[in-house]
Amino acid sequence: MRAVVYSEQGSIDVLSLVEREPGVPGPGEVRVRIVRSGVNPSDWKNRAGAMGPMSFPEVVPNSDGAGYVDALGEGVDGLAVGDRVWVTIASAGRPTGTAQEYTVLPAYRVFPLADGLSFDLGTLGVPAVTAHSALTRSDGGPSRLAPGSLTGRTVLVQGGAGAVGNAAIQLAVWAGAQVVATVSSDTKAALATAAGAHHTVDRTRGDIVDPVRAFAPDGVDIVVEVAPAVNFAADLKLVKPRGTIASYSNEGGDDLGVGVTALLWANARVEWVVIPALDPAHLRAAAEDITAAATAGAFRAGEEAGLPLHHFPLDRTAEAHAAAESGTVGKILVDVSDI
């Protein structure tokens, strides 16, 4: 099989295409023939060394993917060879991601992909599960998403044109929430609106607090946050008492720069969302809800859904990483093998 690997961290030049034998699934593992691989920020950051040193001598990048079950290890139930599936956090704690024709991973990271759903959509695991986790951590809020589960609640999505922001908008709207999203341009406002946001605020035009308050006079119940170092002070002014700020990234820096008094008077919950740390039961619940939304047509991919897709062949995975690293708006996909 063909696989993209790197044995040292650095620029896209460390990536190379090699030939090797597919791995053999052990107990509780599944081998998947990958059709489509998805690139997330964590993938290129790990390759670049921005998230710590390498844990293995050689790594196949990319955490998300979709394809077909090719082989099953002992003790795997609920899946059969030939099933269409999507996978997520494939490379978490393992050296084998989805930028290869066959990948082996634990069965709890593999989920059915219904016949009517595209392999493109199946590459959105990390953004979708991250969004689901952020939306289900509120004090008194739902632990699962379904139509009506967020009715009466208002969600602020910081960075509404990103992959996680897009998923958060779509899932929150499907669950009945009112959604306001921040963006940085008219083009991104159009994408957030296509995803279903009821209102957008351009953060480049000044402080966001008053414009968000114009849409949500009483504040917001949930903040889905991509850049806490930049936005945390505003989040504390906007979140309702007993509301939740759920942050999943460190775009813009690591220092929150907020004193204890501001945190105290906000009387809000601050959650940190790290998908590889989810236990299998929570990951399964998120996958089931995401699949339900996708089956209902409420979770989609493509520019018409506010998430442009950019395809690269496997032998141009380095270019795919470069596109993700440069901040290309949308989801970067690698076409690994034929459907």
Short mmCIF file of C-alpha atoms in Angstrom, two decimals:
data_model
loop_
_atom_site.label_atom_id
_atom_site.label_comp_id
_atom_site.label_asym_id
_atom_site.label_seq_id
_atom_site.Cartn_x
_atom_site.Cartn_y
_atom_site.Cartn_z
CA MET A 1 0.00 0.00 0.00
CA ARG A 2 0.97 3.66 -0.30
CA ALA A 3 1.45 5.73 2.85
CA VAL A 4 2.60 9.25 3.64
CA VAL A 5 5.05 9.35 6.56
CA TYR A 6 7.45 11.58 8.43
CA SER A 7 10.29 10.57 10.74
CA GLU A 8 11.20 14.07 11.92
CA GLN A 9 9.18 17.17 12.62
CA GLY A 10 9.38 20.26 10.48
CA SER A 11 8.01 21.84 7.33
CA ILE A 12 5.98 19.98 4.72
CA ASP A 13 9.31 18.80 3.28
CA VAL A 14 9.50 16.10 5.99
CA LEU A 15 6.53 14.29 4.39
CA SER A 16 7.27 11.49 1.96
CA LEU A 17 5.29 8.84 0.09
CA VAL A 18 6.38 5.25 0.73
CA GLU A 19 5.27 1.69 -0.04
CA ARG A 20 4.68 -0.77 2.79
CA GLU A 21 2.56 -3.72 3.86
CA PRO A 22 -0.79 -2.96 5.51
CA GLY A 23 -0.98 -3.44 9.26
CA VAL A 24 -2.77 -6.44 10.77
CA PRO A 25 -5.59 -5.64 13.22
CA GLY A 26 -5.13 -7.04 16.70
CA PRO A 27 -7.85 -7.77 19.28
CA GLY A 28 -10.42 -4.98 19.34
CA GLU A 29 -9.00 -3.34 16.22
CA VAL A 30 -10.28 -2.68 12.71
CA ARG A 31 -8.43 -2.23 9.44
CA VAL A 32 -10.06 0.34 7.17
CA ARG A 33 -9.37 0.95 3.49
CA ILE A 34 -9.25 4.72 3.40
CA VAL A 35 -11.03 6.50 0.55
CA ARG A 36 -10.79 10.02 1.92
CA SER A 37 -8.52 11.51 4.59
CA GLY A 38 -9.16 14.80 6.39
CA VAL A 39 -6.53 17.30 7.54
CA ASN A 40 -7.10 19.13 10.82
CA PRO A 41 -4.99 21.86 12.45
CA SER A 42 -3.69 19.35 15.00
CA ASP A 43 -2.35 17.21 12.14
CA TRP A 44 -0.06 19.85 10.68
CA LYS A 45 0.80 21.22 14.13
CA ASN A 46 1.95 17.77 15.24
CA ARG A 47 4.00 17.43 12.06
CA ALA A 48 5.53 20.89 12.59
CA GLY A 49 6.40 20.20 16.23
CA ALA A 50 4.00 22.80 17.64
CA MET A 51 2.31 20.27 19.95
CA GLY A 52 5.34 18.60 21.47
CA PRO A 53 7.94 16.08 20.33
CA MET A 54 7.19 12.98 18.30
CA SER A 55 5.93 9.98 20.27
CA PHE A 56 6.99 7.46 17.63
CA PRO A 57 10.01 7.09 15.33
CA GLU A 58 7.74 7.40 12.29
CA VAL A 59 4.22 8.81 11.93
CA VAL A 60 1.48 8.62 9.31
CA PRO A 61 -0.43 11.91 9.73
CA ASN A 62 -4.12 12.83 9.71
CA SER A 63 -6.77 11.92 12.27
CA ASP A 64 -9.97 11.81 10.21
CA GLY A 65 -11.01 9.59 7.36
CA ALA A 66 -13.70 7.53 5.68
CA GLY A 67 -13.70 4.31 3.71
CA TYR A 68 -14.54 0.62 4.03
CA VAL A 69 -13.90 -1.99 6.71
CA ASP A 70 -11.20 -4.28 5.29
CA ALA A 71 -10.43 -6.63 8.20
CA LEU A 72 -11.52 -7.18 11.80
CA GLY A 73 -9.50 -8.16 14.84
CA GLU A 74 -10.71 -10.60 17.43
CA GLY A 75 -13.63 -9.45 19.57
CA VAL A 76 -14.94 -6.68 17.29
CA ASP A 77 -18.74 -6.60 17.12
CA GLY A 78 -21.15 -4.43 15.16
CA LEU A 79 -18.96 -4.07 12.07
CA ALA A 80 -18.44 -6.30 9.05
CA VAL A 81 -15.93 -6.40 6.20
CA GLY A 82 -17.19 -4.13 3.42
CA ASP A 83 -19.10 -1.73 5.70
CA ARG A 84 -18.85 1.96 4.83
CA VAL A 85 -17.38 3.76 7.85
CA TRP A 86 -15.93 7.00 9.11
CA VAL A 87 -13.06 7.17 11.57
CA THR A 88 -11.75 9.84 13.88
CA ILE A 89 -8.74 10.48 16.18
CA ALA A 90 -7.04 7.71 14.18
CA SER A 91 -3.56 8.93 15.07
CA ALA A 92 -4.20 9.85 18.71
CA GLY A 93 -1.64 7.93 20.75
CA ARG A 94 -0.76 5.88 17.66
CA PRO A 95 1.69 6.24 14.78
CA THR A 96 -0.84 5.38 12.08
CA GLY A 97 -3.22 8.06 10.79
CA THR A 98 -5.35 8.13 7.66
CA ALA A 99 -2.88 9.44 5.05
CA GLN A 100 -2.44 5.89 3.80
CA GLU A 101 -4.45 3.35 1.84
CA TYR A 102 -5.10 1.10 4.85
CA THR A 103 -5.05 2.05 8.50
CA VAL A 104 -5.53 0.03 11.69
CA LEU A 105 -7.20 1.59 14.71
CA PRO A 106 -9.31 0.68 17.76
CA ALA A 107 -12.88 -0.29 16.91
CA TYR A 108 -14.32 2.38 19.22
CA ARG A 109 -12.97 5.03 16.82
CA VAL A 110 -14.82 3.55 13.81
CA PHE A 111 -18.47 4.35 13.03
CA PRO A 112 -20.97 3.36 10.33
CA LEU A 113 -21.37 5.74 7.38
CA ALA A 114 -24.85 5.41 5.91
CA ASP A 115 -25.13 4.72 2.19
CA GLY A 116 -26.63 8.15 1.51
CA LEU A 117 -23.77 10.05 3.16
CA SER A 118 -20.64 11.07 1.28
CA PHE A 119 -17.08 10.10 2.13
CA ASP A 120 -16.35 13.84 2.19
CA LEU A 121 -18.77 14.23 5.09
CA GLY A 122 -17.14 11.25 6.77
CA THR A 123 -13.86 13.16 7.11
CA LEU A 124 -15.37 15.70 9.53
CA GLY A 125 -15.01 13.59 12.67
CA VAL A 126 -12.73 15.78 14.76
CA PRO A 127 -14.58 19.05 14.02
CA ALA A 128 -18.00 17.46 14.51
CA VAL A 129 -17.15 15.59 17.71
CA THR A 130 -15.45 18.71 19.07
CA ALA A 131 -18.54 20.80 18.35
CA HIS A 132 -20.82 18.16 19.87
CA SER A 133 -18.71 18.05 23.03
CA ALA A 134 -18.72 21.84 23.35
CA LEU A 135 -22.50 21.94 23.01
CA THR A 136 -23.19 19.23 25.58
CA ARG A 137 -21.22 20.42 28.60
CA SER A 138 -23.58 23.06 29.94
CA ASP A 139 -24.79 23.17 33.53
CA GLY A 140 -28.29 21.73 33.30
CA GLY A 141 -28.00 21.31 29.54
CA PRO A 142 -28.33 18.19 27.42
CA SER A 143 -25.69 15.47 27.28
CA ARG A 144 -26.98 14.42 23.87
CA LEU A 145 -28.08 16.45 20.85
CA ALA A 146 -31.37 15.94 19.06
CA PRO A 147 -34.09 18.20 17.63
CA GLY A 148 -35.32 20.36 20.51
CA SER A 149 -32.52 19.54 22.94
CA LEU A 150 -31.20 23.14 22.82
CA THR A 151 -34.52 24.92 22.32
CA GLY A 152 -34.58 28.17 24.30
CA ARG A 153 -30.80 28.43 24.44
CA THR A 154 -28.50 30.85 22.63
CA VAL A 155 -25.10 29.78 21.37
CA LEU A 156 -22.18 32.06 20.47
CA VAL A 157 -19.78 30.43 18.03
CA GLN A 158 -16.44 32.24 17.92
CA GLY A 159 -14.95 31.65 14.49
CA GLY A 160 -18.07 30.60 12.65
CA ALA A 161 -16.33 29.95 9.32
CA GLY A 162 -13.90 27.33 10.67
CA ALA A 163 -14.55 23.60 10.48
CA VAL A 164 -15.46 23.31 14.18
CA GLY A 165 -17.43 26.55 14.04
CA ASN A 166 -19.34 25.30 11.02
CA ALA A 167 -20.17 22.01 12.77
CA ALA A 168 -21.19 23.83 15.95
CA ILE A 169 -23.56 26.09 14.01
CA GLN A 170 -25.15 23.22 12.13
CA LEU A 171 -25.56 20.96 15.17
CA ALA A 172 -26.81 23.78 17.43
CA VAL A 173 -29.41 24.89 14.88
CA TRP A 174 -30.52 21.26 14.40
CA ALA A 175 -30.94 21.01 18.17
CA GLY A 176 -33.11 24.15 18.27
CA ALA A 177 -30.71 26.85 19.51
CA GLN A 178 -30.46 30.43 18.37
CA VAL A 179 -26.94 30.93 17.04
CA VAL A 180 -24.77 34.02 16.65
CA ALA A 181 -21.33 33.58 15.07
CA THR A 182 -18.30 35.82 14.92
CA VAL A 183 -16.39 36.11 11.64
CA SER A 184 -13.59 38.21 10.16
CA SER A 185 -14.93 39.12 6.71
CA ASP A 186 -18.08 39.37 4.62
CA THR A 187 -17.10 36.16 2.84
CA LYS A 188 -16.87 34.30 6.13
CA ALA A 189 -20.16 35.84 7.25
CA ALA A 190 -21.78 34.34 4.16
CA LEU A 191 -20.32 30.92 5.05
CA ALA A 192 -21.56 31.09 8.64
CA THR A 193 -24.99 32.11 7.40
CA ALA A 194 -25.00 29.20 4.94
CA ALA A 195 -24.27 26.90 7.89
CA GLY A 196 -27.41 28.24 9.57
CA ALA A 197 -26.25 31.04 11.87
CA HIS A 198 -29.11 33.40 12.67
CA HIS A 199 -26.79 36.39 13.08
CA THR A 200 -23.12 37.17 12.43
CA VAL A 201 -20.77 39.74 13.96
CA ASP A 202 -17.56 40.87 12.25
CA ARG A 203 -14.93 40.93 14.98
CA THR A 204 -12.59 43.05 12.84
CA ARG A 205 -14.96 46.02 13.07
CA GLY A 206 -14.58 46.60 16.80
CA ASP A 207 -15.63 45.12 20.11
CA ILE A 208 -18.09 42.24 19.72
CA VAL A 209 -19.92 42.63 23.03
CA ASP A 210 -22.53 45.22 21.99
CA PRO A 211 -23.28 43.63 18.59
CA VAL A 212 -23.75 40.21 20.19
CA ARG A 213 -25.89 41.74 22.95
CA ALA A 214 -28.07 43.31 20.27
CA PHE A 215 -28.93 39.77 19.16
CA ALA A 216 -28.91 38.23 22.66
CA PRO A 217 -29.79 40.97 25.19
CA ASP A 218 -29.69 38.55 28.12
CA GLY A 219 -26.42 36.99 27.08
CA VAL A 220 -25.61 33.55 25.68
CA ASP A 221 -25.90 30.14 27.27
CA ILE A 222 -22.94 28.52 25.50
CA VAL A 223 -19.78 29.93 23.94
CA VAL A 224 -17.93 27.66 21.51
CA GLU A 225 -14.46 29.20 21.62
CA VAL A 226 -11.53 28.82 19.22
CA ALA A 227 -9.31 31.65 20.52
CA PRO A 228 -9.67 32.08 24.29
CA ALA A 229 -6.56 34.21 24.64
CA VAL A 230 -8.15 36.74 22.28
CA ASN A 231 -11.81 36.48 23.22
CA PHE A 232 -12.02 35.40 26.85
CA ALA A 233 -12.67 38.83 28.34
CA ALA A 234 -15.56 39.34 25.92
CA ASP A 235 -16.84 35.81 26.54
CA LEU A 236 -17.10 36.54 30.27
CA LYS A 237 -19.19 39.63 29.54
CA LEU A 238 -21.50 37.72 27.22
CA VAL A 239 -22.05 34.38 28.90
CA LYS A 240 -25.06 34.07 31.19
CA PRO A 241 -24.65 33.12 34.86
CA ARG A 242 -24.30 29.32 34.97
CA GLY A 243 -23.54 29.37 31.26
CA THR A 244 -20.59 27.58 29.67
CA ILE A 245 -17.50 28.68 27.77
CA ALA A 246 -16.18 25.62 25.95
CA SER A 247 -12.76 26.16 24.38
CA TYR A 248 -11.13 23.68 22.03
CA SER A 249 -8.06 25.49 20.68
CA ASN A 250 -5.38 28.03 21.50
CA GLU A 251 -5.49 30.20 18.39
CA GLY A 252 -4.01 33.58 19.25
CA GLY A 253 -1.90 32.46 22.22
CA ASP A 254 -1.97 30.62 25.54
CA ASP A 255 -2.39 33.47 28.06
CA LEU A 256 -6.02 34.21 28.99
CA GLY A 257 -5.07 37.49 30.67
CA VAL A 258 -8.19 37.49 32.87
CA GLY A 259 -8.20 38.02 36.63
CA VAL A 260 -9.96 35.91 39.23
CA THR A 261 -12.56 38.60 39.94
CA ALA A 262 -13.83 38.59 36.37
CA LEU A 263 -14.09 34.79 36.48
CA LEU A 264 -15.84 34.92 39.84
CA TRP A 265 -18.53 37.39 38.81
CA ALA A 266 -19.21 35.63 35.55
CA ASN A 267 -20.33 32.61 37.61
CA ALA A 268 -19.89 30.47 34.51
CA ARG A 269 -18.40 27.10 33.71
CA VAL A 270 -15.19 27.00 31.69
CA GLU A 271 -14.63 23.73 29.84
CA TRP A 272 -11.62 22.57 27.82
CA VAL A 273 -12.51 20.26 24.97
CA VAL A 274 -9.86 17.72 23.97
CA ILE A 275 -11.35 14.95 21.83
CA PRO A 276 -8.66 12.26 22.34
CA ALA A 277 -9.41 12.49 26.08
CA LEU A 278 -13.08 11.53 25.61
CA ASP A 279 -13.96 8.11 26.89
CA PRO A 280 -15.32 5.63 24.32
CA ALA A 281 -18.92 5.96 25.56
CA HIS A 282 -18.92 9.73 25.04
CA LEU A 283 -17.28 9.36 21.64
CA ARG A 284 -19.91 6.81 20.62
CA ALA A 285 -22.75 9.07 21.80
CA ALA A 286 -21.36 11.99 19.82
CA ALA A 287 -20.99 9.80 16.72
CA GLU A 288 -24.59 8.62 17.00
CA ASP A 289 -25.92 12.17 17.30
CA ILE A 290 -23.76 13.45 14.45
CA THR A 291 -24.91 10.56 12.26
CA ALA A 292 -28.54 11.32 13.13
CA ALA A 293 -28.07 14.97 12.14
CA ALA A 294 -26.32 14.00 8.90
CA THR A 295 -29.01 11.45 8.03
CA ALA A 296 -31.64 14.14 8.58
CA GLY A 297 -29.77 16.48 6.21
CA ALA A 298 -28.97 18.87 9.06
CA PHE A 299 -25.22 18.27 9.05
CA ARG A 300 -23.66 18.73 5.64
CA ALA A 301 -20.38 19.58 3.93
CA GLY A 302 -19.57 21.77 0.96
CA GLU A 303 -19.78 25.47 0.19
CA GLU A 304 -23.58 25.38 0.19
CA ALA A 305 -23.32 24.29 3.84
CA GLY A 306 -20.72 26.95 4.65
CA LEU A 307 -17.71 24.61 4.47
CA PRO A 308 -15.80 24.67 1.15
CA LEU A 309 -13.96 21.43 0.38
CA HIS A 310 -10.45 21.32 -1.08
CA HIS A 311 -9.24 18.01 -2.55
CA PHE A 312 -5.64 16.81 -3.01
CA PRO A 313 -4.40 13.39 -4.18
CA LEU A 314 -2.39 11.28 -1.74
CA ASP A 315 0.91 12.08 -3.45
CA ARG A 316 0.22 15.78 -2.82
CA THR A 317 -0.45 15.42 0.91
CA ALA A 318 2.32 17.94 1.57
CA GLU A 319 0.35 20.52 -0.43
CA ALA A 320 -2.76 19.63 1.58
CA HIS A 321 -0.87 20.30 4.81
CA ALA A 322 0.45 23.56 3.40
CA ALA A 323 -3.09 24.64 2.53
CA ALA A 324 -4.29 23.86 6.05
CA GLU A 325 -1.28 25.58 7.60
CA SER A 326 -1.85 28.73 5.55
CA GLY A 327 -5.39 29.07 6.91
CA THR A 328 -7.35 28.02 3.82
CA VAL A 329 -11.02 28.40 4.68
CA GLY A 330 -12.92 25.12 4.61
CA LYS A 331 -11.92 21.49 4.99
CA ILE A 332 -8.78 20.07 3.41
CA LEU A 333 -9.26 16.54 2.05
CA VAL A 334 -6.85 13.96 0.68
CA ASP A 335 -8.20 11.55 -1.92
CA VAL A 336 -6.46 8.33 -0.91
CA SER A 337 -8.09 5.62 -3.03
CA ASP A 338 -10.99 5.01 -5.40
CA ILE A 339 -14.50 4.58 -4.12
#
